[in-house]
Short mmCIF file of N, CA and C in Angstrom, two decimals:
data_model
loop_
_atom_site.label_atom_id
_atom_site.label_comp_id
_atom_site.label_asym_id
_atom_site.label_seq_id
_atom_site.Cartn_x
_atom_site.Cartn_y
_atom_site.Cartn_z
N UNK A 1078 88.43 114.25 100.62
CA UNK A 1078 88.46 112.82 100.33
C UNK A 1078 89.75 112.49 99.59
N UNK A 1079 90.47 111.55 100.07
CA UNK A 1079 91.72 111.17 99.39
C UNK A 1079 91.59 109.75 98.84
N UNK A 1080 92.39 109.48 97.83
CA UNK A 1080 92.42 108.17 97.20
C UNK A 1080 93.47 107.33 97.91
N UNK A 1081 93.09 106.14 98.34
CA UNK A 1081 94.02 105.23 99.01
C UNK A 1081 95.10 104.77 98.04
N UNK A 1082 96.28 104.53 98.57
CA UNK A 1082 97.42 104.10 97.77
C UNK A 1082 97.06 102.90 96.89
N UNK A 1083 96.38 101.91 97.45
CA UNK A 1083 96.08 100.70 96.68
C UNK A 1083 95.03 100.93 95.60
N UNK A 1084 94.45 102.11 95.53
CA UNK A 1084 93.47 102.44 94.49
C UNK A 1084 94.08 103.23 93.34
N UNK A 1085 95.39 103.54 93.42
CA UNK A 1085 96.04 104.23 92.30
C UNK A 1085 96.15 103.27 91.12
N UNK A 1086 95.79 103.75 89.94
CA UNK A 1086 95.64 102.87 88.78
C UNK A 1086 96.95 102.37 88.18
N UNK A 1087 98.01 103.17 88.23
CA UNK A 1087 99.26 102.77 87.59
C UNK A 1087 100.22 102.19 88.63
N UNK A 1088 100.70 100.96 88.42
CA UNK A 1088 101.58 100.33 89.43
C UNK A 1088 102.88 101.10 89.68
N UNK A 1089 103.45 101.70 88.64
CA UNK A 1089 104.70 102.45 88.83
C UNK A 1089 104.45 103.71 89.66
N UNK A 1090 103.35 104.39 89.38
CA UNK A 1090 103.00 105.58 90.15
C UNK A 1090 102.66 105.19 91.59
N UNK A 1091 101.97 104.08 91.76
CA UNK A 1091 101.65 103.57 93.10
C UNK A 1091 102.94 103.31 93.89
N UNK A 1092 103.95 102.72 93.25
CA UNK A 1092 105.23 102.45 93.92
C UNK A 1092 105.93 103.76 94.29
N UNK A 1093 105.89 104.74 93.38
CA UNK A 1093 106.49 106.07 93.61
C UNK A 1093 105.84 106.73 94.82
N UNK A 1094 104.52 106.81 94.83
CA UNK A 1094 103.80 107.48 95.92
C UNK A 1094 104.00 106.74 97.24
N UNK A 1095 103.95 105.41 97.21
CA UNK A 1095 104.14 104.63 98.43
C UNK A 1095 105.50 104.85 99.04
N UNK A 1096 106.54 104.87 98.20
CA UNK A 1096 107.90 105.08 98.69
C UNK A 1096 108.07 106.50 99.22
N UNK A 1097 107.50 107.48 98.50
CA UNK A 1097 107.58 108.87 98.95
C UNK A 1097 106.91 109.00 100.33
N UNK A 1098 105.69 108.48 100.44
CA UNK A 1098 104.94 108.66 101.69
C UNK A 1098 105.54 107.92 102.87
N UNK A 1099 106.27 106.85 102.61
CA UNK A 1099 106.89 106.11 103.71
C UNK A 1099 108.32 106.58 103.98
N UNK A 1100 108.81 107.53 103.17
CA UNK A 1100 110.17 108.03 103.36
C UNK A 1100 111.23 106.99 103.06
N UNK A 1101 110.91 106.05 102.17
CA UNK A 1101 111.80 104.93 101.85
C UNK A 1101 112.64 105.27 100.62
N UNK A 1102 113.86 105.75 100.86
CA UNK A 1102 114.74 106.15 99.75
C UNK A 1102 115.03 104.99 98.79
N UNK A 1103 115.28 103.80 99.32
CA UNK A 1103 115.62 102.66 98.46
C UNK A 1103 114.43 102.28 97.57
N UNK A 1104 113.25 102.23 98.13
CA UNK A 1104 112.05 101.91 97.34
C UNK A 1104 111.77 103.01 96.33
N UNK A 1105 112.04 104.26 96.70
CA UNK A 1105 111.84 105.37 95.78
C UNK A 1105 112.77 105.23 94.59
N UNK A 1106 114.05 104.97 94.86
CA UNK A 1106 115.01 104.77 93.77
C UNK A 1106 114.60 103.61 92.88
N UNK A 1107 114.07 102.55 93.49
CA UNK A 1107 113.64 101.37 92.74
C UNK A 1107 112.44 101.68 91.85
N UNK A 1108 111.64 102.70 92.21
CA UNK A 1108 110.47 103.07 91.42
C UNK A 1108 110.85 103.90 90.19
N UNK A 1109 112.07 104.43 90.18
CA UNK A 1109 112.54 105.27 89.07
C UNK A 1109 113.39 104.46 88.10
N UNK A 1110 113.27 104.78 86.82
CA UNK A 1110 114.16 104.15 85.85
C UNK A 1110 115.52 104.84 85.93
N UNK A 1111 116.58 104.15 85.51
CA UNK A 1111 117.90 104.79 85.49
C UNK A 1111 117.84 106.05 84.62
N UNK A 1112 118.43 107.12 85.10
CA UNK A 1112 118.43 108.36 84.34
C UNK A 1112 117.11 109.11 84.34
N UNK A 1113 116.23 108.78 85.28
CA UNK A 1113 114.94 109.48 85.37
C UNK A 1113 115.16 110.98 85.52
N UNK A 1114 114.22 111.75 84.96
CA UNK A 1114 114.29 113.20 85.02
C UNK A 1114 113.02 113.75 85.66
N UNK A 1115 113.08 115.04 86.03
CA UNK A 1115 111.91 115.66 86.66
C UNK A 1115 111.94 117.15 86.45
N UNK A 1116 110.77 117.77 86.65
CA UNK A 1116 110.69 119.23 86.67
C UNK A 1116 109.77 119.66 87.80
N UNK A 1117 110.03 120.86 88.30
CA UNK A 1117 109.23 121.47 89.36
C UNK A 1117 108.83 122.86 88.88
N UNK A 1118 107.53 123.10 88.78
CA UNK A 1118 107.00 124.37 88.26
C UNK A 1118 107.64 124.74 86.92
N UNK A 1119 107.83 123.74 86.06
CA UNK A 1119 108.30 123.99 84.71
C UNK A 1119 109.80 124.06 84.52
N UNK A 1120 110.57 123.97 85.60
CA UNK A 1120 112.03 124.00 85.49
C UNK A 1120 112.61 122.63 85.81
N UNK A 1121 113.46 122.13 84.92
CA UNK A 1121 114.10 120.85 85.18
C UNK A 1121 115.00 120.96 86.41
N UNK A 1122 115.00 119.93 87.22
CA UNK A 1122 115.78 119.88 88.45
C UNK A 1122 116.58 118.58 88.49
N UNK A 1123 117.62 118.57 89.30
CA UNK A 1123 118.39 117.35 89.56
C UNK A 1123 117.55 116.46 90.47
N UNK A 1124 117.24 115.26 90.00
CA UNK A 1124 116.33 114.37 90.74
C UNK A 1124 116.84 114.09 92.15
N UNK A 1125 118.12 113.70 92.28
CA UNK A 1125 118.65 113.32 93.60
C UNK A 1125 118.62 114.50 94.57
N UNK A 1126 119.04 115.66 94.10
CA UNK A 1126 119.07 116.85 94.96
C UNK A 1126 117.65 117.26 95.36
N UNK A 1127 116.76 117.33 94.38
CA UNK A 1127 115.39 117.78 94.64
C UNK A 1127 114.66 116.83 95.59
N UNK A 1128 114.77 115.51 95.31
CA UNK A 1128 114.03 114.56 96.16
C UNK A 1128 114.58 114.55 97.58
N UNK A 1129 115.88 114.71 97.75
CA UNK A 1129 116.43 114.75 99.11
C UNK A 1129 115.90 115.97 99.85
N UNK A 1130 115.91 117.12 99.19
CA UNK A 1130 115.49 118.37 99.82
C UNK A 1130 113.97 118.45 100.02
N UNK A 1131 113.22 118.11 98.98
CA UNK A 1131 111.77 118.33 99.00
C UNK A 1131 110.97 117.15 99.56
N UNK A 1132 111.58 115.97 99.61
CA UNK A 1132 110.87 114.78 100.10
C UNK A 1132 111.51 114.25 101.38
N UNK A 1133 112.73 113.72 101.26
CA UNK A 1133 113.26 112.88 102.33
C UNK A 1133 113.73 113.64 103.55
N UNK A 1134 114.45 114.74 103.38
CA UNK A 1134 114.95 115.45 104.57
C UNK A 1134 113.90 116.41 105.13
N UNK A 1135 112.77 116.55 104.46
CA UNK A 1135 111.74 117.48 104.92
C UNK A 1135 110.39 116.82 105.17
N UNK A 1136 110.37 115.49 105.23
CA UNK A 1136 109.13 114.78 105.58
C UNK A 1136 108.02 114.94 104.55
N UNK A 1137 108.35 114.86 103.27
CA UNK A 1137 107.35 115.03 102.22
C UNK A 1137 106.27 113.96 102.26
N UNK A 1138 105.03 114.37 101.93
CA UNK A 1138 103.90 113.44 101.94
C UNK A 1138 102.83 113.93 100.97
N UNK A 1139 102.26 112.98 100.20
CA UNK A 1139 101.19 113.29 99.25
C UNK A 1139 99.89 112.66 99.70
N UNK A 1140 98.82 113.45 99.68
CA UNK A 1140 97.46 112.92 99.83
C UNK A 1140 96.79 113.13 98.48
N UNK A 1141 96.49 112.03 97.78
CA UNK A 1141 95.98 112.10 96.42
C UNK A 1141 94.50 112.45 96.43
N UNK A 1142 94.14 113.50 95.69
CA UNK A 1142 92.74 113.91 95.55
C UNK A 1142 92.09 113.28 94.33
N UNK A 1143 92.78 113.36 93.18
CA UNK A 1143 92.23 112.83 91.94
C UNK A 1143 93.35 112.19 91.13
N UNK A 1144 92.93 111.29 90.23
CA UNK A 1144 93.87 110.69 89.28
C UNK A 1144 93.19 110.59 87.93
N UNK A 1145 94.00 110.63 86.88
CA UNK A 1145 93.48 110.40 85.53
C UNK A 1145 93.14 108.92 85.38
N UNK A 1146 92.42 108.59 84.32
CA UNK A 1146 92.01 107.19 84.14
C UNK A 1146 93.21 106.26 84.01
N UNK A 1147 94.31 106.74 83.40
CA UNK A 1147 95.50 105.88 83.28
C UNK A 1147 96.38 105.93 84.54
N UNK A 1148 96.03 106.79 85.49
CA UNK A 1148 96.77 106.87 86.75
C UNK A 1148 98.08 107.63 86.66
N UNK A 1149 98.34 108.28 85.54
CA UNK A 1149 99.64 108.94 85.36
C UNK A 1149 99.58 110.46 85.54
N UNK A 1150 98.42 110.97 85.90
CA UNK A 1150 98.27 112.37 86.28
C UNK A 1150 97.51 112.42 87.59
N UNK A 1151 98.07 113.11 88.57
CA UNK A 1151 97.47 113.19 89.90
C UNK A 1151 97.33 114.64 90.32
N UNK A 1152 96.33 114.90 91.14
CA UNK A 1152 96.27 116.14 91.91
C UNK A 1152 96.35 115.71 93.36
N UNK A 1153 97.26 116.35 94.10
CA UNK A 1153 97.51 115.93 95.47
C UNK A 1153 97.73 117.12 96.37
N UNK A 1154 97.36 116.99 97.63
CA UNK A 1154 97.81 117.92 98.64
C UNK A 1154 99.17 117.41 99.07
N UNK A 1155 100.20 118.21 98.82
CA UNK A 1155 101.58 117.83 99.14
C UNK A 1155 102.04 118.69 100.30
N UNK A 1156 102.69 118.04 101.25
CA UNK A 1156 103.21 118.82 102.38
C UNK A 1156 104.62 118.35 102.72
N UNK A 1157 105.40 119.31 103.20
CA UNK A 1157 106.69 118.98 103.80
C UNK A 1157 107.00 120.04 104.85
N UNK A 1158 108.07 119.80 105.60
CA UNK A 1158 108.41 120.68 106.72
C UNK A 1158 108.93 122.03 106.26
N UNK A 1159 109.34 122.14 104.99
CA UNK A 1159 109.89 123.39 104.48
C UNK A 1159 108.79 124.34 104.03
N UNK A 1160 107.84 123.84 103.23
CA UNK A 1160 106.85 124.69 102.57
C UNK A 1160 105.45 124.56 103.15
N UNK A 1161 105.23 123.62 104.07
CA UNK A 1161 103.86 123.41 104.55
C UNK A 1161 103.08 122.61 103.52
N UNK A 1162 101.80 122.93 103.37
CA UNK A 1162 100.94 122.15 102.46
C UNK A 1162 100.52 123.00 101.28
N UNK A 1163 100.50 122.37 100.10
CA UNK A 1163 100.01 123.05 98.91
C UNK A 1163 99.35 122.04 97.98
N UNK A 1164 98.44 122.54 97.16
CA UNK A 1164 97.78 121.70 96.17
C UNK A 1164 98.70 121.61 94.96
N UNK A 1165 99.02 120.39 94.55
CA UNK A 1165 100.00 120.17 93.49
C UNK A 1165 99.45 119.24 92.41
N UNK A 1166 99.97 119.40 91.22
CA UNK A 1166 99.69 118.50 90.11
C UNK A 1166 100.96 117.71 89.81
N UNK A 1167 100.78 116.44 89.50
CA UNK A 1167 101.90 115.55 89.18
C UNK A 1167 101.57 114.82 87.88
N UNK A 1168 102.56 114.75 86.99
CA UNK A 1168 102.42 113.99 85.75
C UNK A 1168 103.61 113.04 85.66
N UNK A 1169 103.33 111.82 85.24
CA UNK A 1169 104.35 110.77 85.21
C UNK A 1169 104.47 110.17 83.82
N UNK A 1170 105.72 109.96 83.38
CA UNK A 1170 106.01 109.12 82.22
C UNK A 1170 106.53 107.80 82.79
N UNK A 1171 106.00 106.70 82.26
CA UNK A 1171 106.39 105.38 82.75
C UNK A 1171 106.90 104.57 81.58
N UNK A 1172 108.08 103.97 81.75
CA UNK A 1172 108.67 103.08 80.76
C UNK A 1172 109.13 101.81 81.46
N UNK A 1173 108.75 100.67 80.90
CA UNK A 1173 109.14 99.37 81.45
C UNK A 1173 108.81 99.26 82.94
N UNK A 1174 107.65 99.78 83.32
CA UNK A 1174 107.17 99.62 84.70
C UNK A 1174 107.82 100.52 85.73
N UNK A 1175 108.61 101.52 85.27
CA UNK A 1175 109.24 102.45 86.21
C UNK A 1175 108.99 103.88 85.74
N UNK A 1176 109.02 104.81 86.69
CA UNK A 1176 108.84 106.22 86.37
C UNK A 1176 110.12 106.75 85.72
N UNK A 1177 109.99 107.21 84.47
CA UNK A 1177 111.17 107.74 83.76
C UNK A 1177 111.23 109.27 83.85
N UNK A 1178 110.09 109.91 84.10
CA UNK A 1178 110.05 111.35 84.29
C UNK A 1178 108.83 111.69 85.12
N UNK A 1179 108.99 112.65 86.03
CA UNK A 1179 107.84 113.21 86.71
C UNK A 1179 107.92 114.72 86.72
N UNK A 1180 106.76 115.33 86.61
CA UNK A 1180 106.65 116.79 86.59
C UNK A 1180 105.66 117.17 87.66
N UNK A 1181 106.03 118.13 88.47
CA UNK A 1181 105.15 118.59 89.54
C UNK A 1181 105.12 120.11 89.55
N UNK A 1182 104.09 120.63 90.14
CA UNK A 1182 103.95 122.07 90.27
C UNK A 1182 102.65 122.38 90.99
N UNK A 1183 102.46 123.63 91.31
CA UNK A 1183 101.23 124.00 91.99
C UNK A 1183 100.04 123.80 91.07
N UNK A 1184 98.95 123.33 91.65
CA UNK A 1184 97.74 123.06 90.86
C UNK A 1184 96.80 124.24 90.94
#
């Protein structure tokens, strides 16, 4: 059972997931605050490089399984053409309605 995009509780996270799933680079950038940071499995990564490789050029897609009450922690089945599908955890920091940091890793 997956959670529909319009049922995600946090508007900034909803914009992030929607842009990721539609492969919309411009909308994805608009969902991030300037200078946004991220980590993958505990290691900080360059946002532009990581998102191009892991999302946009590899057909990344999230199917959300669960969300925290504030909508800023998700468990999702994430898939792309490079790694296939894996169960992942995502945590988001949101400032002024935009994602300022996201952390992902295997769940």
